[in-house]
Amino acid sequence: MGRFHQMDFILESLEQADTLAGLQAATEALRDHLNVDHIAYHWVDSAGDQYGCGNHSLAWQERYIAQNYQRIDPVVIGCFQPFHPVDWKQLDWSSRAARAFQRESLDYGVGNQGFSVPVRGPNGQFALFSVNNTCDDDHWAAFIARYRREMVLIGHYLNEKALEFEPDRQPDPAQPLSPREVDAMTLLAIGYSRAQVAVELQISEHTLRAYIESARFKLGALNTTHAVARTLSRGLIVV
C-alpha cells in the first residue's frame, strides 16, 4: 500500500471509530505508517476528565501518572500556550527536574526525538498529539520535513473524533462554504501553496486570503491547517 493510500486508510478508520479502542487502533496504524517508536494522543475535556491512547510502555504510563510528571514535563509545559507544532529540541530542558525527567524517560524506552501538535477545542478542551523516535538530528529533521503536514492533520482529526466522546456534547452548527471557499480549501488540501492556489483560481493572493479566512471562521478553525483538516473530516471537500 502506498504512502498516501495508507494515510487515507488511517483517516478512514478514524472516521469510523466510535470507541477509544478505535482511536487506539488508529494510532498504532499511524505509528507503523510513519515507522516511528511511539505515537501518543492525550486530551483533557471541558469537564477536566483525561483520556489517552498510544503505544508508550505501560510501565512508563503508570510511572508518569504516579509521579504526576505533567507538572514538570517540558513537552506539556511548552505546548500549553502555543498553537503551533513543536520540535522537542526547541523546548526548555535546562532545569534539574526536566533533565532528570528526560533521563528517566530514556530509561523507560522513550526516544530522544519528539514532535508535538497542541490542539484546542471548545470550552477549554486541550489535547496533545506527539510522535516520538530514537534517531540522530539529521534523520529527525528530514522526517519532520517529510511528515509535518500529515502529523498536524492527524492531530486535528484525532481531536475531532475525541470531541464526539464528550458527554452531552452538542454538534457544532454548520455554515456552508461558498463554491470558491471549497475550491480554495480543496487545493490547499492537495498540497498547493497559496501562490499556486491563487494562480489556479485566477485570483489575487489578497482575495484568496479573504476566502481562506472566511472558511476558517465558518469552520471555527484555529488556523489554515486546522481548517483544511475540518473540511476533510466533515466531508465538505474530497481529495
PDB file of C-alpha atoms in Angstrom, residues 17-239:
ATOM      1  CA  ALA A  17     -14.056   4.875  15.137  1.00  0.00           C
ATOM      2  CA  ASP A  18     -16.745   5.117  17.809  1.00  0.00           C
ATOM      3  CA  THR A  19     -14.754   3.920  20.837  1.00  0.00           C
ATOM      4  CA  LEU A  20     -11.401   4.628  22.474  1.00  0.00           C
ATOM      5  CA  ALA A  21     -10.273   1.238  21.154  1.00  0.00           C
ATOM      6  CA  GLY A  22     -10.853   2.565  17.648  1.00  0.00           C
ATOM      7  CA  LEU A  23      -8.652   5.577  18.346  1.00  0.00           C
ATOM      8  CA  GLN A  24      -6.007   3.282  19.801  1.00  0.00           C
ATOM      9  CA  ALA A  25      -6.003   1.144  16.655  1.00  0.00           C
ATOM     10  CA  ALA A  26      -5.625   4.261  14.510  1.00  0.00           C
ATOM     11  CA  THR A  27      -2.612   5.472  16.497  1.00  0.00           C
ATOM     12  CA  GLU A  28      -0.969   2.067  16.124  1.00  0.00           C
ATOM     13  CA  ALA A  29      -1.566   2.113  12.367  1.00  0.00           C
ATOM     14  CA  LEU A  30      -0.118   5.624  12.211  1.00  0.00           C
ATOM     15  CA  ARG A  31       2.980   4.513  14.146  1.00  0.00           C
ATOM     16  CA  ASP A  32       3.568   1.792  11.563  1.00  0.00           C
ATOM     17  CA  HIS A  33       2.893   4.177   8.676  1.00  0.00           C
ATOM     18  CA  LEU A  34       5.433   6.714   9.971  1.00  0.00           C
ATOM     19  CA  ASN A  35       7.854   3.981  11.076  1.00  0.00           C
ATOM     20  CA  VAL A  36       8.494   5.564  14.487  1.00  0.00           C
ATOM     21  CA  ASP A  37       8.811   4.215  18.020  1.00  0.00           C
ATOM     22  CA  HIS A  38       5.795   5.844  19.648  1.00  0.00           C
ATOM     23  CA  ILE A  39       2.585   7.736  18.969  1.00  0.00           C
ATOM     24  CA  ALA A  40       0.692   9.335  21.857  1.00  0.00           C
ATOM     25  CA  TYR A  41      -2.556  11.269  21.979  1.00  0.00           C
ATOM     26  CA  HIS A  42      -3.772  12.762  25.253  1.00  0.00           C
ATOM     27  CA  TRP A  43      -6.614  15.141  25.880  1.00  0.00           C
ATOM     28  CA  VAL A  44      -8.441  16.866  28.716  1.00  0.00           C
ATOM     29  CA  ASP A  45     -12.122  17.511  28.070  1.00  0.00           C
ATOM     30  CA  SER A  46     -14.145  20.538  29.185  1.00  0.00           C
ATOM     31  CA  ALA A  47     -15.068  18.766  32.436  1.00  0.00           C
ATOM     32  CA  GLY A  48     -11.421  18.174  33.293  1.00  0.00           C
ATOM     33  CA  ASP A  49     -11.504  14.412  32.653  1.00  0.00           C
ATOM     34  CA  GLN A  50      -8.376  12.999  30.995  1.00  0.00           C
ATOM     35  CA  TYR A  51      -8.149  10.390  28.251  1.00  0.00           C
ATOM     36  CA  GLY A  52      -5.339   8.977  26.181  1.00  0.00           C
ATOM     37  CA  CYS A  53      -4.245   6.473  23.599  1.00  0.00           C
ATOM     38  CA  GLY A  54      -0.901   5.490  22.159  1.00  0.00           C
ATOM     39  CA  ASN A  55       1.806   2.901  22.451  1.00  0.00           C
ATOM     40  CA  HIS A  56       4.282   4.004  25.125  1.00  0.00           C
ATOM     41  CA  SER A  57       5.052   1.162  27.505  1.00  0.00           C
ATOM     42  CA  LEU A  58       2.537   0.506  30.257  1.00  0.00           C
ATOM     43  CA  ALA A  59       5.346   0.827  32.811  1.00  0.00           C
ATOM     44  CA  TRP A  60       6.149   4.359  31.617  1.00  0.00           C
ATOM     45  CA  GLN A  61       2.492   5.363  31.524  1.00  0.00           C
ATOM     46  CA  GLU A  62       1.987   4.166  35.106  1.00  0.00           C
ATOM     47  CA  ARG A  63       5.208   5.859  36.245  1.00  0.00           C
ATOM     48  CA  TYR A  64       4.249   9.118  34.538  1.00  0.00           C
ATOM     49  CA  ILE A  65       0.814   9.175  36.200  1.00  0.00           C
ATOM     50  CA  ALA A  66       2.070   8.072  39.621  1.00  0.00           C
ATOM     51  CA  GLN A  67       4.716  10.819  39.683  1.00  0.00           C
ATOM     52  CA  ASN A  68       2.334  13.409  38.215  1.00  0.00           C
ATOM     53  CA  TYR A  69       5.032  14.237  35.681  1.00  0.00           C
ATOM     54  CA  GLN A  70       2.792  16.502  33.655  1.00  0.00           C
ATOM     55  CA  ARG A  71       3.703  19.198  36.207  1.00  0.00           C
ATOM     56  CA  ILE A  72       7.338  19.213  35.037  1.00  0.00           C
ATOM     57  CA  ASP A  73       7.174  17.658  31.560  1.00  0.00           C
ATOM     58  CA  PRO A  74       8.707  20.279  29.200  1.00  0.00           C
ATOM     59  CA  VAL A  75       6.523  18.967  26.359  1.00  0.00           C
ATOM     60  CA  VAL A  76       3.280  19.654  28.242  1.00  0.00           C
ATOM     61  CA  ILE A  77       4.542  22.970  29.609  1.00  0.00           C
ATOM     62  CA  GLY A  78       5.942  24.064  26.259  1.00  0.00           C
ATOM     63  CA  CYS A  79       2.806  23.192  24.306  1.00  0.00           C
ATOM     64  CA  PHE A  80       0.153  24.559  26.652  1.00  0.00           C
ATOM     65  CA  GLN A  81       0.318  28.135  25.363  1.00  0.00           C
ATOM     66  CA  PRO A  82       1.420  27.896  21.689  1.00  0.00           C
ATOM     67  CA  PHE A  83      -0.850  26.804  18.884  1.00  0.00           C
ATOM     68  CA  HIS A  84       1.937  25.730  16.524  1.00  0.00           C
ATOM     69  CA  PRO A  85       3.666  22.332  16.393  1.00  0.00           C
ATOM     70  CA  VAL A  86       6.810  21.971  18.479  1.00  0.00           C
ATOM     71  CA  ASP A  87      10.027  20.009  17.959  1.00  0.00           C
ATOM     72  CA  TRP A  88      11.087  18.814  21.413  1.00  0.00           C
ATOM     73  CA  LYS A  89      14.621  20.139  20.875  1.00  0.00           C
ATOM     74  CA  GLN A  90      13.135  23.654  20.878  1.00  0.00           C
ATOM     75  CA  LEU A  91      11.775  23.214  24.418  1.00  0.00           C
ATOM     76  CA  ASP A  92      13.428  24.198  27.693  1.00  0.00           C
ATOM     77  CA  TRP A  93      15.134  21.160  29.219  1.00  0.00           C
ATOM     78  CA  SER A  94      17.558  23.200  31.314  1.00  0.00           C
ATOM     79  CA  SER A  95      16.100  22.722  34.806  1.00  0.00           C
ATOM     80  CA  ARG A  96      17.365  19.956  37.060  1.00  0.00           C
ATOM     81  CA  ALA A  97      13.861  18.429  37.245  1.00  0.00           C
ATOM     82  CA  ALA A  98      13.497  18.456  33.454  1.00  0.00           C
ATOM     83  CA  ARG A  99      16.888  16.821  32.896  1.00  0.00           C
ATOM     84  CA  ALA A 100      16.120  14.123  35.489  1.00  0.00           C
ATOM     85  CA  PHE A 101      12.725  13.544  33.850  1.00  0.00           C
ATOM     86  CA  GLN A 102      14.380  13.204  30.437  1.00  0.00           C
ATOM     87  CA  ARG A 103      16.969  10.710  31.700  1.00  0.00           C
ATOM     88  CA  GLU A 104      14.255   8.599  33.287  1.00  0.00           C
ATOM     89  CA  SER A 105      12.068   8.692  30.174  1.00  0.00           C
ATOM     90  CA  LEU A 106      15.008   7.406  28.111  1.00  0.00           C
ATOM     91  CA  ASP A 107      15.472   4.572  30.629  1.00  0.00           C
ATOM     92  CA  TYR A 108      11.818   3.617  30.028  1.00  0.00           C
ATOM     93  CA  GLY A 109      12.311   3.483  26.269  1.00  0.00           C
ATOM     94  CA  VAL A 110      11.080   6.938  25.255  1.00  0.00           C
ATOM     95  CA  GLY A 111      13.025   8.117  22.218  1.00  0.00           C
ATOM     96  CA  ASN A 112      15.403  11.073  22.169  1.00  0.00           C
ATOM     97  CA  GLN A 113      13.436  12.901  19.438  1.00  0.00           C
ATOM     98  CA  GLY A 114       9.873  14.157  19.521  1.00  0.00           C
ATOM     99  CA  PHE A 115       7.344  16.350  17.733  1.00  0.00           C
ATOM    100  CA  SER A 116       4.085  17.514  19.324  1.00  0.00           C
ATOM    101  CA  VAL A 117       0.974  19.172  17.946  1.00  0.00           C
ATOM    102  CA  PRO A 118      -1.095  21.104  20.511  1.00  0.00           C
ATOM    103  CA  VAL A 119      -4.805  21.172  19.696  1.00  0.00           C
ATOM    104  CA  ARG A 120      -7.506  23.251  21.368  1.00  0.00           C
ATOM    105  CA  GLY A 121     -11.220  22.610  21.221  1.00  0.00           C
ATOM    106  CA  PRO A 122     -14.314  24.331  22.612  1.00  0.00           C
ATOM    107  CA  ASN A 123     -14.902  25.092  26.299  1.00  0.00           C
ATOM    108  CA  GLY A 124     -11.312  24.681  27.402  1.00  0.00           C
ATOM    109  CA  GLN A 125     -10.642  21.296  25.784  1.00  0.00           C
ATOM    110  CA  PHE A 126      -6.906  20.753  25.290  1.00  0.00           C
ATOM    111  CA  ALA A 127      -5.139  17.920  23.502  1.00  0.00           C
ATOM    112  CA  LEU A 128      -1.600  16.971  22.640  1.00  0.00           C
ATOM    113  CA  PHE A 129      -0.591  14.700  19.778  1.00  0.00           C
ATOM    114  CA  SER A 130       3.033  13.518  19.878  1.00  0.00           C
ATOM    115  CA  VAL A 131       5.333  11.459  17.679  1.00  0.00           C
ATOM    116  CA  ASN A 132       8.482  10.051  19.295  1.00  0.00           C
ATOM    117  CA  ASN A 133      11.518   8.238  17.905  1.00  0.00           C
ATOM    118  CA  THR A 134      15.143   7.302  18.521  1.00  0.00           C
ATOM    119  CA  CYS A 135      17.448   8.687  15.830  1.00  0.00           C
ATOM    120  CA  ASP A 136      20.030  11.378  15.123  1.00  0.00           C
ATOM    121  CA  ASP A 137      19.206  15.034  14.487  1.00  0.00           C
ATOM    122  CA  ASP A 138      19.677  14.896  10.712  1.00  0.00           C
ATOM    123  CA  HIS A 139      17.350  11.928  10.336  1.00  0.00           C
ATOM    124  CA  TRP A 140      14.756  13.638  12.525  1.00  0.00           C
ATOM    125  CA  ALA A 141      14.947  16.917  10.613  1.00  0.00           C
ATOM    126  CA  ALA A 142      14.336  15.025   7.362  1.00  0.00           C
ATOM    127  CA  PHE A 143      11.437  13.133   8.956  1.00  0.00           C
ATOM    128  CA  ILE A 144       9.732  16.342  10.118  1.00  0.00           C
ATOM    129  CA  ALA A 145      10.220  17.956   6.720  1.00  0.00           C
ATOM    130  CA  ARG A 146       8.519  14.980   5.067  1.00  0.00           C
ATOM    131  CA  TYR A 147       5.691  14.295   7.508  1.00  0.00           C
ATOM    132  CA  ARG A 148       4.982  17.594   9.281  1.00  0.00           C
ATOM    133  CA  ARG A 149       1.756  18.289   7.401  1.00  0.00           C
ATOM    134  CA  GLU A 150       0.455  14.756   7.906  1.00  0.00           C
ATOM    135  CA  MET A 151       1.188  14.915  11.652  1.00  0.00           C
ATOM    136  CA  VAL A 152      -0.672  18.211  12.034  1.00  0.00           C
ATOM    137  CA  LEU A 153      -3.643  16.895  10.069  1.00  0.00           C
ATOM    138  CA  ILE A 154      -3.860  13.639  12.017  1.00  0.00           C
ATOM    139  CA  GLY A 155      -3.646  15.526  15.311  1.00  0.00           C
ATOM    140  CA  HIS A 156      -6.687  17.583  14.384  1.00  0.00           C
ATOM    141  CA  TYR A 157      -8.504  14.519  13.028  1.00  0.00           C
ATOM    142  CA  LEU A 158      -7.956  12.736  16.336  1.00  0.00           C
ATOM    143  CA  ASN A 159      -9.259  15.726  18.215  1.00  0.00           C
ATOM    144  CA  GLU A 160     -12.373  15.974  16.074  1.00  0.00           C
ATOM    145  CA  LYS A 161     -13.109  12.348  16.927  1.00  0.00           C
ATOM    146  CA  ALA A 162     -12.239  12.762  20.621  1.00  0.00           C
ATOM    147  CA  LEU A 163     -14.738  15.614  20.926  1.00  0.00           C
ATOM    148  CA  GLU A 164     -17.501  13.214  19.927  1.00  0.00           C
ATOM    149  CA  PHE A 165     -16.845  11.253  23.118  1.00  0.00           C
ATOM    150  CA  GLU A 166     -17.598  14.205  25.383  1.00  0.00           C
ATOM    151  CA  PRO A 167     -20.847  13.630  27.300  1.00  0.00           C
ATOM    152  CA  ASP A 168     -23.829  15.776  26.309  1.00  0.00           C
ATOM    153  CA  ARG A 169     -21.849  17.433  23.538  1.00  0.00           C
ATOM    154  CA  GLN A 170     -23.988  19.318  21.062  1.00  0.00           C
ATOM    155  CA  PRO A 171     -22.858  19.242  17.423  1.00  0.00           C
ATOM    156  CA  ASP A 172     -21.351  22.451  16.115  1.00  0.00           C
ATOM    157  CA  PRO A 173     -23.734  24.442  13.921  1.00  0.00           C
ATOM    158  CA  ALA A 174     -22.547  24.064  10.346  1.00  0.00           C
ATOM    159  CA  GLN A 175     -22.248  27.004   7.960  1.00  0.00           C
ATOM    160  CA  PRO A 176     -21.956  26.064   4.307  1.00  0.00           C
ATOM    161  CA  LEU A 177     -18.806  27.051   2.447  1.00  0.00           C
ATOM    162  CA  SER A 178     -19.132  29.002  -0.768  1.00  0.00           C
ATOM    163  CA  PRO A 179     -18.015  27.330  -4.020  1.00  0.00           C
ATOM    164  CA  ARG A 180     -14.877  29.499  -4.087  1.00  0.00           C
ATOM    165  CA  GLU A 181     -14.070  28.599  -0.477  1.00  0.00           C
ATOM    166  CA  VAL A 182     -14.472  24.906  -1.324  1.00  0.00           C
ATOM    167  CA  ASP A 183     -12.143  25.309  -4.320  1.00  0.00           C
ATOM    168  CA  ALA A 184      -9.511  27.052  -2.207  1.00  0.00           C
ATOM    169  CA  MET A 185      -9.630  24.521   0.625  1.00  0.00           C
ATOM    170  CA  THR A 186      -9.520  21.607  -1.828  1.00  0.00           C
ATOM    171  CA  LEU A 187      -6.361  22.865  -3.499  1.00  0.00           C
ATOM    172  CA  LEU A 188      -4.722  23.556  -0.135  1.00  0.00           C
ATOM    173  CA  ALA A 189      -5.602  20.028   0.985  1.00  0.00           C
ATOM    174  CA  ILE A 190      -3.951  18.624  -2.152  1.00  0.00           C
ATOM    175  CA  GLY A 191      -0.763  20.426  -1.163  1.00  0.00           C
ATOM    176  CA  TYR A 192      -0.778  23.573  -3.290  1.00  0.00           C
ATOM    177  CA  SER A 193       0.887  26.664  -1.862  1.00  0.00           C
ATOM    178  CA  ARG A 194      -1.175  29.830  -1.507  1.00  0.00           C
ATOM    179  CA  ALA A 195       0.535  31.296  -4.558  1.00  0.00           C
ATOM    180  CA  GLN A 196      -0.279  28.184  -6.591  1.00  0.00           C
ATOM    181  CA  VAL A 197      -3.904  28.247  -5.430  1.00  0.00           C
ATOM    182  CA  ALA A 198      -4.232  31.890  -6.445  1.00  0.00           C
ATOM    183  CA  VAL A 199      -2.857  31.120  -9.922  1.00  0.00           C
ATOM    184  CA  GLU A 200      -5.111  28.077 -10.315  1.00  0.00           C
ATOM    185  CA  LEU A 201      -8.229  30.049  -9.313  1.00  0.00           C
ATOM    186  CA  GLN A 202      -7.088  33.134 -11.266  1.00  0.00           C
ATOM    187  CA  ILE A 203      -7.454  35.439  -8.270  1.00  0.00           C
ATOM    188  CA  SER A 204      -5.053  37.602  -6.305  1.00  0.00           C
ATOM    189  CA  GLU A 205      -3.432  36.282  -3.143  1.00  0.00           C
ATOM    190  CA  HIS A 206      -5.250  39.043  -1.246  1.00  0.00           C
ATOM    191  CA  THR A 207      -8.612  37.722  -2.463  1.00  0.00           C
ATOM    192  CA  LEU A 208      -7.535  34.175  -1.686  1.00  0.00           C
ATOM    193  CA  ARG A 209      -6.659  35.221   1.860  1.00  0.00           C
ATOM    194  CA  ALA A 210     -10.189  36.542   2.265  1.00  0.00           C
ATOM    195  CA  TYR A 211     -11.675  33.230   1.106  1.00  0.00           C
ATOM    196  CA  ILE A 212      -9.448  31.261   3.489  1.00  0.00           C
ATOM    197  CA  GLU A 213     -10.235  33.493   6.468  1.00  0.00           C
ATOM    198  CA  SER A 214     -13.957  33.268   5.715  1.00  0.00           C
ATOM    199  CA  ALA A 215     -13.797  29.472   5.545  1.00  0.00           C
ATOM    200  CA  ARG A 216     -11.725  29.348   8.737  1.00  0.00           C
ATOM    201  CA  PHE A 217     -14.322  31.467  10.559  1.00  0.00           C
ATOM    202  CA  LYS A 218     -17.219  29.288   9.371  1.00  0.00           C
ATOM    203  CA  LEU A 219     -15.391  26.137  10.448  1.00  0.00           C
ATOM    204  CA  GLY A 220     -14.337  27.516  13.826  1.00  0.00           C
ATOM    205  CA  ALA A 221     -10.748  26.632  12.917  1.00  0.00           C
ATOM    206  CA  LEU A 222      -7.685  27.989  14.673  1.00  0.00           C
ATOM    207  CA  ASN A 223      -5.575  28.291  11.530  1.00  0.00           C
ATOM    208  CA  THR A 224      -5.480  27.276   7.886  1.00  0.00           C
ATOM    209  CA  THR A 225      -4.188  23.765   8.561  1.00  0.00           C
ATOM    210  CA  HIS A 226      -6.961  23.217  11.102  1.00  0.00           C
ATOM    211  CA  ALA A 227      -9.498  24.498   8.559  1.00  0.00           C
ATOM    212  CA  VAL A 228      -8.249  22.029   5.949  1.00  0.00           C
ATOM    213  CA  ALA A 229      -8.489  19.203   8.494  1.00  0.00           C
ATOM    214  CA  ARG A 230     -12.056  20.140   9.374  1.00  0.00           C
ATOM    215  CA  THR A 231     -13.202  20.408   5.773  1.00  0.00           C
ATOM    216  CA  LEU A 232     -11.798  16.933   5.153  1.00  0.00           C
ATOM    217  CA  SER A 233     -13.153  15.345   8.331  1.00  0.00           C
ATOM    218  CA  ARG A 234     -16.628  16.793   7.740  1.00  0.00           C
ATOM    219  CA  GLY A 235     -16.754  15.683   4.141  1.00  0.00           C
ATOM    220  CA  LEU A 236     -17.002  19.247   2.811  1.00  0.00           C
ATOM    221  CA  ILE A 237     -14.266  18.556   0.293  1.00  0.00           C
ATOM    222  CA  VAL A 238     -13.000  15.384  -1.334  1.00  0.00           C
ATOM    223  CA  VAL A 239      -9.336  14.931  -2.239  1.00  0.00           C
TER     224      VAL A 239
END
